[in-house]
Amino acid sequence: MTQVETGPSNFIRNIIDNDLETGKHQSIHTRFPPEPNGHLHIGHAKSICLNFGLAQDYSNALCNLRFDDTNPVKEDADYVAAIEEDVRWLGFEWAGDIHYSSDYFEQLYAYAVELIENDKAYVCELNAEQTREYRGTLTSSGKESPFRNRPIQESLDLFARMRAGEFSEGSMMLRAKIDMASPNMKMRDPVIYRIRFAHHHQTGDKWCIYPMYDFTHCISDAIEGITHSLCTLEFEDHRPLYDWVLANISIACKPRQIEFSRLNLQYTLTSKRKLNALIEENIVAGWDDPRMPTISGMRRRGYPAASIREFSKRIGVTKQENTVELASLEACVRENLEANAPRAMAVIDPVKVIISNYENDKTEQLIAPAHPKDESMGTRTLPFSRELLIDRADFREEANKKYKRLVLGKEVRLRNAYVIKAEDVIKDEAGNITEIHCSYDPETLGKNPSDGRKVKGVIHWVDATSNEAAEFRVYERLFLVENPAAAEDIHQVINPESLVVKQGFVELGLAEAVAEKAYQFEREGYFCADSKDSTPQHLVFNRTVALRDSWGG
RNA sequence: UGGGAUAUCGCCAAGCGGUAAGGCACCGGGUUUUGAUCUCGGCAUUCAGAGGUUCAAAUCCUCUUAUCCCAGCCA
């Protein structure tokens, strides 16, 4: 009976459907190919959900996890572990073992030799600056390297000696022999191997030459039997090269590269480099700072994995440049949490309420449902006594009719408890309210006033003594502008209130709150205990997202 | 006259020659012990623009315009 939740139609699914119908493929095989040089973010989540989602939706389909690790200078094994965890947490499992491009270094080397033997590649000794000059510009063709037509045997010998470590970094490189006059810059004899005396996180010191992306990726795809190799739009110009490499070596499998547009999200940076800068400059606390759009950051913030998957499904897959509104992501988070988060009460900015007509040392144990629509979630017990705490924003000495909370001389409902009426207010010398004296109607527990009085407002509360102290980390968007990537100076657009820390109280039962488990603090928003900093002795709650608020006051 | 791509509602996005899906957002009504949720209703005579083909065009053709990507021994 399990309904397979397939994604909506998109141009890639159309291509796959067609390939299956025409018999080009019997089944499909995708791959998610991160470079282990940083942490995964919401943009990668789109790609993960696309690639693994396709594998889930089509019969006998598979999706590999492959680390594209051809640049040891930038990569690190720590990232490999973090990426694996992020993919798993998102809810996906890869086919078989994890793959690494570095697994194929020996085969890649052999294919490079094959290219040289067929006069399709040569060892070039131009330096970096010369190489750039020889490449030409966007509007003028390049010119051929003086090494382009050196004897095949000579290139073969040099390439072997490059591998043997006889030459210094930058002194030589292997280039594909294609067309220096091509209007496509990528086809102007692209570099396919460079010398790097660097320790590699997987292969150690075995190699001192490393293949470039364009040579590696297509061959890795072919070796793994990938049918559809999905990547982002900026690789469109690389496709002719992808096809060229596979057409000029003796490999049978010819995967098809298909490009789709990357995700841009309002008020969010999706560039590993820029995210890294935020960390380096201590603007955020780390990759998993709840304000980060990283998978680990969103997880710590309290976004359910399923809501990220749903978001990926909703935004679709096209070739159009796009910037998705943050509201769209938040809607997915709220939709999930509305159904799954048990309710609780928390007072974030407390002020004391004294029920003057309530017995001095009496305490009642009130029962409240954990969810207003889901009885299976059970109930919780709320101590209620003479002294309570409510939020400062929920009381005014005077207010117009639109204000539906506690007003001096008026009544309000205490959520899950009684109707109270504000009788008096006590202030300190500075004029700050320190106590609100109220009376309560003992006949209003679980029912409306019998005389027909209408009490419109409902506010939340916590017992003044039977409670748990808690720290609240109230998060807002990290940036003040919709497109922080376009800012000349990122410091100018940082939201100074992206994190506001408050000290308040939560109801008793939350002492055992499990990290990352979502709660709705009624009328405040969705929160979860912080996975790094919250302890039973010092509770710390992250605000995942506020409740929708159509009032605006 | 470098090359490659993209243009459908405020933001995403279906649509593939037969007369504009859906989601988010927004605006109204109802329910509500969360100003939440839920619910009902509204929201493109029009598909970047101009021509053309056709009984019929967002879909085909022509031209124009706008935007994005490409000159790392990064991926």
XYZ file of C-alpha atoms (C1' of nucleotides) in Angstrom:
628
model
C 0.000 0.000 0.000
C 2.970 2.304 0.247
C 2.478 5.148 -2.155
C 5.690 5.947 -3.938
C 6.021 9.687 -3.792
C 7.351 10.545 -7.195
C 8.439 14.019 -7.997
C 6.595 16.243 -10.434
C 7.311 16.113 -14.108
C 10.449 17.852 -15.267
C 12.556 17.898 -18.407
C 15.050 15.372 -17.040
C 12.308 12.880 -16.234
C 10.969 13.429 -19.728
C 14.371 12.554 -21.178
C 14.630 9.458 -18.983
C 11.097 8.345 -19.828
C 11.980 8.656 -23.461
C 15.251 6.737 -23.068
C 13.350 3.951 -21.334
C 10.590 3.876 -23.955
C 12.962 3.781 -26.891
C 14.997 1.096 -25.199
C 18.177 3.164 -25.097
C 18.370 2.100 -21.459
C 16.683 -0.709 -19.544
C 17.254 1.082 -16.256
C 18.942 4.266 -15.174
C 21.938 5.027 -13.004
C 22.721 8.451 -11.548
C 25.358 9.732 -9.198
C 25.893 12.546 -6.705
C 29.516 13.702 -7.113
C 30.574 16.174 -4.392
C 34.118 17.435 -4.067
C 35.188 16.936 -0.446
C 36.379 20.512 -0.030
C 33.565 21.892 2.104
C 30.210 21.110 3.593
C 27.010 20.431 1.716
C 24.382 23.164 1.583
C 20.801 23.644 0.436
C 21.944 23.834 -3.176
C 23.538 20.414 -2.901
C 20.357 19.177 -1.242
C 18.534 19.978 -4.480
C 21.027 17.881 -6.432
C 20.972 15.045 -3.887
C 17.191 14.887 -3.913
C 17.186 14.965 -7.708
C 19.761 12.215 -8.221
C 18.765 9.911 -5.389
C 15.098 10.715 -5.953
C 15.331 9.535 -9.549
C 16.938 6.303 -8.361
C 14.075 5.755 -5.920
C 11.325 6.498 -8.400
C 12.457 4.388 -11.348
C 12.538 0.628 -11.116
C 15.953 -0.996 -10.821
C 17.547 2.430 -10.789
C 20.645 3.245 -8.771
C 22.446 6.307 -7.516
C 26.102 6.328 -6.551
C 27.844 8.585 -4.096
C 31.161 9.516 -5.634
C 33.711 11.875 -4.216
C 35.205 13.919 -6.998
C 38.602 14.108 -5.372
C 41.085 15.140 -8.015
C 42.481 18.190 -6.255
C 44.310 17.097 -3.083
C 45.349 20.661 -2.348
C 41.798 21.673 -1.499
C 40.324 18.469 -0.183
C 40.229 16.716 3.160
C 39.011 13.418 4.607
C 37.054 15.272 7.287
C 34.775 16.599 4.588
C 34.247 13.099 3.243
C 32.876 11.944 6.578
C 30.690 15.024 7.007
C 29.233 14.680 3.515
C 28.393 11.010 4.066
C 26.553 11.908 7.239
C 24.673 14.750 5.576
C 23.476 12.538 2.725
C 22.321 9.865 5.165
C 20.574 12.365 7.381
C 18.737 13.729 4.358
C 17.345 10.228 4.040
C 19.274 8.656 1.188
C 21.427 5.592 0.773
C 23.844 5.121 -2.064
C 24.216 2.060 -4.232
C 27.003 -0.228 -3.025
C 30.207 1.216 -1.695
C 31.212 4.826 -1.793
C 33.173 5.653 -4.919
C 36.078 7.995 -5.342
C 37.419 9.407 -8.568
C 40.784 8.610 -7.062
C 39.827 4.915 -7.256
C 40.268 5.326 -11.005
C 43.621 7.098 -11.074
C 45.349 4.094 -12.618
C 42.717 3.680 -15.316
C 42.639 7.400 -15.933
C 46.382 7.318 -16.447
C 46.038 4.491 -18.945
C 43.372 6.375 -20.891
C 45.609 9.430 -20.952
C 48.405 7.297 -22.425
C 45.917 6.037 -24.973
C 45.084 9.581 -25.999
C 48.761 10.392 -26.435
C 49.322 7.256 -28.492
C 46.480 8.291 -30.775
C 47.928 11.770 -31.138
C 45.024 13.224 -29.147
C 47.096 14.579 -26.296
C 50.548 16.014 -25.729
C 52.829 17.152 -22.976
C 53.057 20.953 -22.964
C 55.753 22.988 -21.250
C 54.164 26.416 -21.449
C 53.954 28.086 -18.056
C 50.666 29.273 -16.586
C 50.944 32.774 -17.969
C 51.901 31.605 -21.442
C 49.119 29.080 -21.432
C 46.642 31.845 -20.742
C 48.065 34.021 -23.516
C 48.029 31.193 -26.011
C 44.431 30.402 -25.161
C 43.216 33.609 -26.799
C 40.112 35.478 -25.676
C 36.370 35.102 -25.937
C 36.354 36.887 -29.264
C 39.705 35.913 -30.720
C 41.025 32.464 -31.355
C 43.981 31.025 -29.536
C 47.264 29.902 -31.007
C 48.854 26.508 -30.894
C 51.438 25.632 -28.318
C 54.959 25.105 -29.712
C 54.847 21.690 -28.006
C 51.616 20.688 -29.704
C 53.239 18.700 -32.465
C 56.108 17.150 -30.586
C 56.550 13.422 -31.384
C 54.128 11.042 -29.747
C 57.045 9.079 -28.304
C 58.403 12.186 -26.674
C 55.052 12.987 -24.987
C 54.753 9.384 -23.891
C 58.187 9.521 -22.327
C 57.611 12.891 -20.691
C 54.233 11.874 -19.307
C 55.743 8.763 -17.737
C 58.467 10.896 -16.204
C 55.891 13.397 -14.956
C 54.298 10.527 -13.081
C 57.705 9.425 -11.839
C 58.199 12.802 -10.244
C 61.026 14.025 -12.412
C 59.555 17.453 -13.067
C 58.524 20.308 -10.854
C 55.008 21.599 -10.350
C 53.927 23.850 -13.186
C 56.757 22.887 -15.475
C 54.695 20.500 -17.566
C 51.141 19.415 -18.141
C 49.243 17.049 -20.348
C 46.844 18.674 -22.772
C 44.162 17.265 -25.016
C 44.821 18.067 -28.665
C 41.529 19.489 -29.872
C 41.217 22.938 -31.465
C 42.861 26.184 -30.399
C 40.507 28.089 -32.691
C 37.322 26.666 -31.208
C 34.744 29.297 -30.278
C 34.225 27.197 -27.150
C 37.077 28.101 -24.826
C 36.831 24.715 -23.137
C 37.900 23.007 -26.347
C 41.129 24.997 -26.802
C 43.475 22.158 -25.871
C 42.317 21.815 -22.279
C 44.751 20.721 -19.591
C 43.975 17.200 -18.464
C 46.864 16.439 -16.073
C 48.937 18.693 -13.848
C 51.835 18.054 -11.509
C 51.112 18.417 -7.784
C 53.424 17.117 -5.113
C 50.600 16.927 -2.643
C 49.439 14.295 -0.179
C 46.046 12.950 -1.187
C 43.509 12.000 1.485
C 42.749 8.706 -0.266
C 45.835 7.795 -2.289
C 48.471 9.217 0.026
C 51.725 9.966 -1.778
C 51.270 7.493 -4.579
C 50.706 10.175 -7.188
C 52.312 13.472 -8.048
C 50.220 14.071 -11.135
C 46.483 14.567 -10.836
C 43.837 14.504 -13.578
C 41.608 17.528 -14.147
C 37.846 17.546 -13.704
C 36.935 17.447 -17.381
C 39.049 14.388 -18.019
C 38.096 12.632 -14.807
C 34.410 13.166 -14.488
C 33.217 11.725 -17.765
C 35.468 8.680 -17.465
C 34.409 8.087 -13.855
C 30.779 8.247 -14.981
C 31.477 5.788 -17.781
C 33.362 3.373 -15.522
C 30.445 3.334 -13.100
C 27.901 2.830 -15.867
C 26.138 6.098 -15.178
C 23.376 6.691 -17.714
C 22.418 10.256 -16.876
C 25.063 12.565 -15.485
C 23.305 15.568 -13.999
C 25.153 18.782 -13.302
C 24.572 22.491 -13.128
C 24.273 24.977 -15.969
C 27.805 26.342 -15.886
C 28.965 22.986 -17.248
C 27.062 23.358 -20.503
C 30.223 24.485 -22.243
C 31.999 21.417 -20.890
C 29.627 18.957 -22.500
C 31.393 18.891 -25.879
C 34.586 18.085 -23.996
C 32.834 15.441 -21.889
C 31.678 13.795 -25.110
C 35.037 14.293 -26.834
C 36.984 12.471 -24.157
C 34.653 9.476 -24.173
C 34.615 9.413 -27.977
C 38.398 9.332 -28.169
C 39.220 6.562 -25.708
C 38.361 2.888 -25.822
C 35.453 2.884 -23.451
C 32.018 1.637 -24.412
C 29.745 3.408 -21.948
C 28.634 6.874 -23.039
C 26.706 8.617 -20.261
C 24.646 11.664 -21.179
C 25.397 14.878 -19.348
C 22.309 16.966 -18.647
C 22.521 20.401 -17.070
C 19.960 22.029 -14.788
C 19.959 25.380 -13.030
C 21.345 25.669 -9.556
C 19.192 26.859 -6.692
C 19.412 30.434 -5.511
C 17.628 31.236 -2.272
C 16.701 34.699 -1.085
C 18.745 36.077 1.820
C 21.108 33.127 1.485
C 24.623 32.484 0.264
C 25.214 29.261 -1.630
C 28.889 29.396 -2.364
C 31.262 27.218 -0.393
C 33.913 29.898 -0.589
C 31.688 32.632 0.809
C 30.236 30.402 3.477
C 33.756 29.524 4.503
C 34.565 33.223 4.777
C 31.675 33.690 7.224
C 33.264 31.068 9.426
C 36.806 32.392 9.056
C 35.652 35.833 10.097
C 33.624 34.470 12.995
C 30.437 35.941 11.644
C 28.901 32.553 12.364
C 30.086 29.849 14.741
C 30.847 27.115 12.222
C 29.532 25.010 9.360
C 26.677 23.839 11.540
C 25.719 27.232 12.897
C 21.904 27.220 12.742
C 21.991 30.318 10.553
C 24.003 28.538 7.883
C 22.241 27.103 4.816
C 24.369 23.987 5.194
C 22.657 20.675 5.701
C 24.246 20.388 9.142
C 23.179 23.953 9.970
C 19.588 23.371 8.935
C 19.567 20.127 10.860
C 20.803 21.836 14.010
C 18.300 24.608 13.456
C 15.540 21.992 13.516
C 14.533 21.718 9.868
C 13.251 18.150 9.350
C 15.002 16.240 6.570
C 11.595 15.510 5.061
C 10.849 19.218 4.760
C 14.041 19.763 2.786
C 13.102 16.893 0.514
C 9.640 18.371 0.054
C 11.180 21.739 -0.741
C 13.400 20.181 -3.382
C 10.359 18.603 -4.932
C 8.393 21.849 -4.952
C 11.046 24.033 -6.545
C 11.314 21.717 -9.503
C 14.128 21.173 -11.952
C 14.589 23.365 -15.022
C 17.261 25.230 -16.940
C 15.924 28.631 -15.906
C 17.895 30.882 -13.592
C 15.852 31.180 -10.424
C 15.789 32.672 -6.971
C 13.371 30.975 -4.651
C 11.712 32.942 -1.865
C 12.676 31.968 1.655
C 8.956 31.778 2.449
C 8.730 28.733 0.225
C 11.309 26.816 2.264
C 9.772 27.964 5.549
C 6.345 26.847 4.395
C 7.704 23.309 3.968
C 9.268 23.388 7.418
C 6.092 24.671 9.056
C 3.903 22.186 7.232
C 5.977 19.293 8.529
C 6.314 20.629 12.064
C 2.653 21.586 12.366
C 1.788 17.907 12.043
C 4.705 16.405 13.947
C 5.777 18.747 16.716
C 4.227 18.257 20.151
C 2.995 21.470 21.744
C 4.463 23.063 24.832
C 4.533 26.467 26.447
C 7.558 28.676 26.852
C 7.825 32.234 28.090
C 10.698 33.934 26.381
C 10.423 37.422 27.861
C 8.846 36.827 31.258
C 6.843 39.122 33.525
C 5.150 37.927 36.729
C 1.411 37.495 37.112
C -0.103 37.080 40.569
C -3.586 35.577 40.842
C -4.744 37.396 43.912
C -7.853 35.314 44.496
C -6.011 31.999 44.152
C -5.048 30.185 47.356
C -1.541 30.928 48.475
C 0.023 27.486 48.680
C -2.236 25.615 46.325
C -0.949 23.931 43.160
C -3.143 22.229 40.602
C -1.939 19.743 38.006
C -3.692 20.652 34.799
C -3.815 18.248 31.871
C -3.190 19.497 28.358
C -3.032 17.679 25.033
C 0.364 17.422 23.366
C -1.257 18.226 20.031
C -4.641 19.842 19.391
C -5.492 17.506 16.528
C -3.537 14.370 17.255
C -4.679 12.557 20.369
C -2.155 9.799 19.800
C 0.537 12.222 20.935
C -0.873 12.049 24.451
C -1.046 14.662 27.159
C 1.211 16.577 29.518
C 0.754 17.881 33.022
C 1.020 21.590 33.796
C 1.437 22.821 37.369
C -0.686 25.902 38.047
C -0.369 28.056 41.122
C -0.816 31.600 42.382
C 2.215 33.015 40.638
C 2.741 32.638 36.929
C 4.863 34.068 34.164
C 3.580 35.441 30.871
C 5.306 37.199 28.019
C 5.737 40.958 28.338
C 4.330 41.454 24.872
C 1.076 39.821 25.979
C 0.107 42.595 28.405
C -0.779 46.232 27.867
C -2.181 48.767 30.247
C -4.384 49.987 27.467
C -5.018 48.841 23.936
C -7.528 49.042 21.136
C -9.949 46.270 20.231
C -7.570 44.629 17.792
C -5.225 43.680 20.618
C -6.477 40.298 21.755
C -4.296 39.729 24.811
C -4.284 40.804 28.452
C -5.256 44.428 29.063
C -5.698 46.153 32.392
C -9.302 45.736 33.493
C -10.015 43.123 30.815
C -10.082 39.341 30.577
C -7.987 36.848 28.663
C -7.792 33.064 28.522
C -4.678 31.390 29.853
C -3.999 28.601 27.403
C -5.053 25.227 28.823
C -6.141 26.955 32.060
C -8.443 29.644 33.400
C -9.740 32.994 32.315
C -8.034 35.787 34.215
C -8.663 39.518 34.522
C -5.937 42.103 35.016
C -6.769 44.185 38.107
C -3.607 46.099 38.897
C -0.060 46.623 37.751
C 3.094 47.147 39.857
C 6.115 49.025 38.483
C 9.619 49.788 39.660
C 11.091 53.280 39.937
C 12.066 53.214 36.293
C 8.495 52.525 35.276
C 9.040 48.925 34.248
C 6.221 46.554 34.995
C 7.284 44.040 37.637
C 3.984 42.377 38.520
C 0.528 42.131 37.080
C -2.140 41.410 39.640
C -5.057 39.440 38.310
C -8.145 37.632 39.459
C -9.211 34.332 37.974
C -12.583 32.763 37.291
C -12.495 29.271 38.837
C -15.439 28.181 36.667
C -13.562 28.531 33.386
C -11.262 25.520 33.381
C -12.011 23.639 30.184
C -15.133 25.697 29.498
C -16.288 29.161 28.626
C -17.794 31.502 31.215
C -21.304 30.284 32.031
C -22.798 33.764 31.828
C -21.970 33.997 28.153
C -19.072 36.481 28.423
C -16.913 36.286 25.340
C -13.189 36.037 26.002
C -11.462 36.450 22.705
C -7.771 36.306 23.496
C -5.614 33.384 24.568
C -2.101 33.731 25.931
C 0.470 31.212 27.021
C 2.107 31.003 30.429
C 4.401 29.007 32.675
C 4.174 28.459 36.426
C 6.487 30.894 38.222
C 8.202 28.282 40.339
C 7.497 24.862 38.841
C 9.320 25.365 35.557
C 12.662 24.993 33.827
C 14.904 27.916 33.066
C 15.967 27.975 29.435
C 18.007 29.930 26.967
C 16.318 30.775 23.700
C 18.268 31.454 20.564
C 15.981 33.377 18.313
C 17.231 33.220 14.746
C 16.399 35.496 11.862
C 17.777 35.615 8.340
C 21.545 36.127 8.312
C 21.425 38.882 5.713
C 19.482 42.082 5.318
C 19.338 41.906 1.534
C 17.700 39.421 -0.794
C 20.879 38.786 -2.729
C 23.858 38.886 -0.376
C 26.086 37.409 -3.074
C 25.834 40.707 -4.952
C 26.959 42.824 -1.996
C 30.279 44.645 -2.465
C 31.021 44.291 1.231
C 29.346 41.378 2.953
C 29.801 43.022 6.356
C 27.449 45.794 5.334
C 24.564 43.419 4.800
C 24.845 41.135 7.813
C 21.687 41.218 9.909
C 22.833 42.330 13.382
C 19.801 40.541 14.826
C 20.308 37.227 13.065
C 20.750 35.741 16.541
C 19.080 37.181 19.629
C 19.607 35.273 22.864
C 16.873 35.401 25.497
C 16.594 33.917 28.974
C 13.190 32.563 29.937
C 11.297 29.503 31.075
C 9.688 26.401 29.665
C 7.163 24.016 31.144
C 8.511 21.279 33.388
C 8.362 18.378 30.971
C 10.954 19.878 28.654
C 13.863 19.134 30.955
C 14.407 15.938 28.992
C 14.042 17.508 25.553
C 16.052 15.467 23.088
C 18.399 17.432 20.834
C 16.924 18.289 17.429
C 13.473 17.037 18.435
C 10.921 19.631 17.417
C 8.407 21.288 19.711
C 5.932 23.969 19.000
C 6.070 26.542 21.753
C 2.548 27.727 21.312
C 2.118 31.217 19.899
C 5.917 31.548 19.600
C 7.163 29.127 16.998
C 8.918 25.836 16.493
C 11.972 25.122 18.616
C 14.381 22.284 19.298
C 17.039 21.687 21.906
C 20.462 22.592 20.570
C 22.535 19.521 19.776
C 25.789 21.057 20.951
C 24.973 23.329 23.857
C 21.787 22.152 25.529
C 22.073 20.096 28.731
C 19.476 19.230 31.390
C 21.229 21.756 33.609
C 21.250 24.462 31.004
C 18.539 24.065 28.422
C 19.156 25.812 25.123
C 16.446 25.990 22.484
C 16.928 27.061 18.888
C 14.033 28.711 17.180
C 13.599 26.736 13.976
C 11.011 29.057 12.490
C 8.358 31.378 13.875
C 4.675 30.638 13.485
C 2.945 32.335 10.607
C 1.708 35.662 11.852
C -1.093 37.370 9.996
C -1.448 40.012 12.680
C 1.844 41.765 12.230
C 1.497 43.748 15.453
C 28.166 38.648 -36.528
C 33.011 34.704 -30.512
C 30.396 30.381 -28.389
C 26.695 28.235 -25.150
C 21.941 28.774 -22.653
C 17.187 30.882 -20.788
C 12.495 33.951 -21.256
C 4.632 31.245 -18.898
C 1.107 35.336 -12.473
C 5.096 38.829 -7.000
C 8.480 33.830 -6.432
C 8.909 28.742 -8.219
C 6.667 25.787 -12.159
C 3.356 22.279 -15.507
C 2.403 22.681 -20.553
C 5.393 19.330 -26.214
C -0.426 22.540 -32.284
C -6.746 21.957 -29.873
C -8.023 26.892 -26.814
C -3.156 28.707 -19.551
C -2.139 22.711 -13.943
C -0.167 23.140 -9.177
C 2.721 25.147 -4.964
C 4.448 29.479 -2.245
C 3.029 34.563 -1.453
C -1.012 37.863 -1.346
C -6.400 39.413 -0.609
C -11.334 38.285 1.462
C -15.266 34.788 4.367
C -15.884 30.758 8.148
C -14.151 27.573 12.435
C -10.809 27.858 16.575
C -8.819 27.844 24.480
C -2.282 28.904 19.523
C -3.584 36.270 15.948
C -1.311 28.940 14.569
C -3.838 24.949 12.184
C -8.082 23.792 9.258
C -11.639 25.426 5.697
C -14.201 28.185 1.633
C -13.442 31.821 -2.190
C -10.386 35.340 -5.226
C -5.738 35.782 -7.833
C -2.459 35.252 -16.304
C -8.562 36.422 -22.421
C -2.632 35.629 -21.595
C 2.695 32.983 -22.259
C 9.687 38.810 -23.385
C 8.358 41.870 -28.119
C 7.095 42.142 -33.407
C 5.839 39.639 -37.730
C 4.421 34.944 -40.223
C 2.307 29.599 -41.004
C -2.479 27.231 -39.475
C -9.472 26.218 -39.017
C -6.572 26.536 -34.388
C -0.023 28.849 -31.722
C 2.698 29.481 -25.025
C 3.631 25.385 -28.281
C 5.971 25.690 -35.551
C 8.988 29.626 -38.583
C 11.550 34.629 -38.871
C 13.549 38.775 -36.708
C 14.246 41.711 -32.235
C 15.036 42.481 -26.973
C 16.643 41.095 -22.040
C 19.300 38.040 -18.706
C 22.902 34.178 -17.346
C 27.526 31.177 -18.315
C 32.682 30.508 -20.658
C 39.500 33.184 -21.233
C 41.943 28.118 -13.213
C 47.705 23.797 -14.348
C 39.486 24.639 -9.406
C 35.254 21.492 -9.386
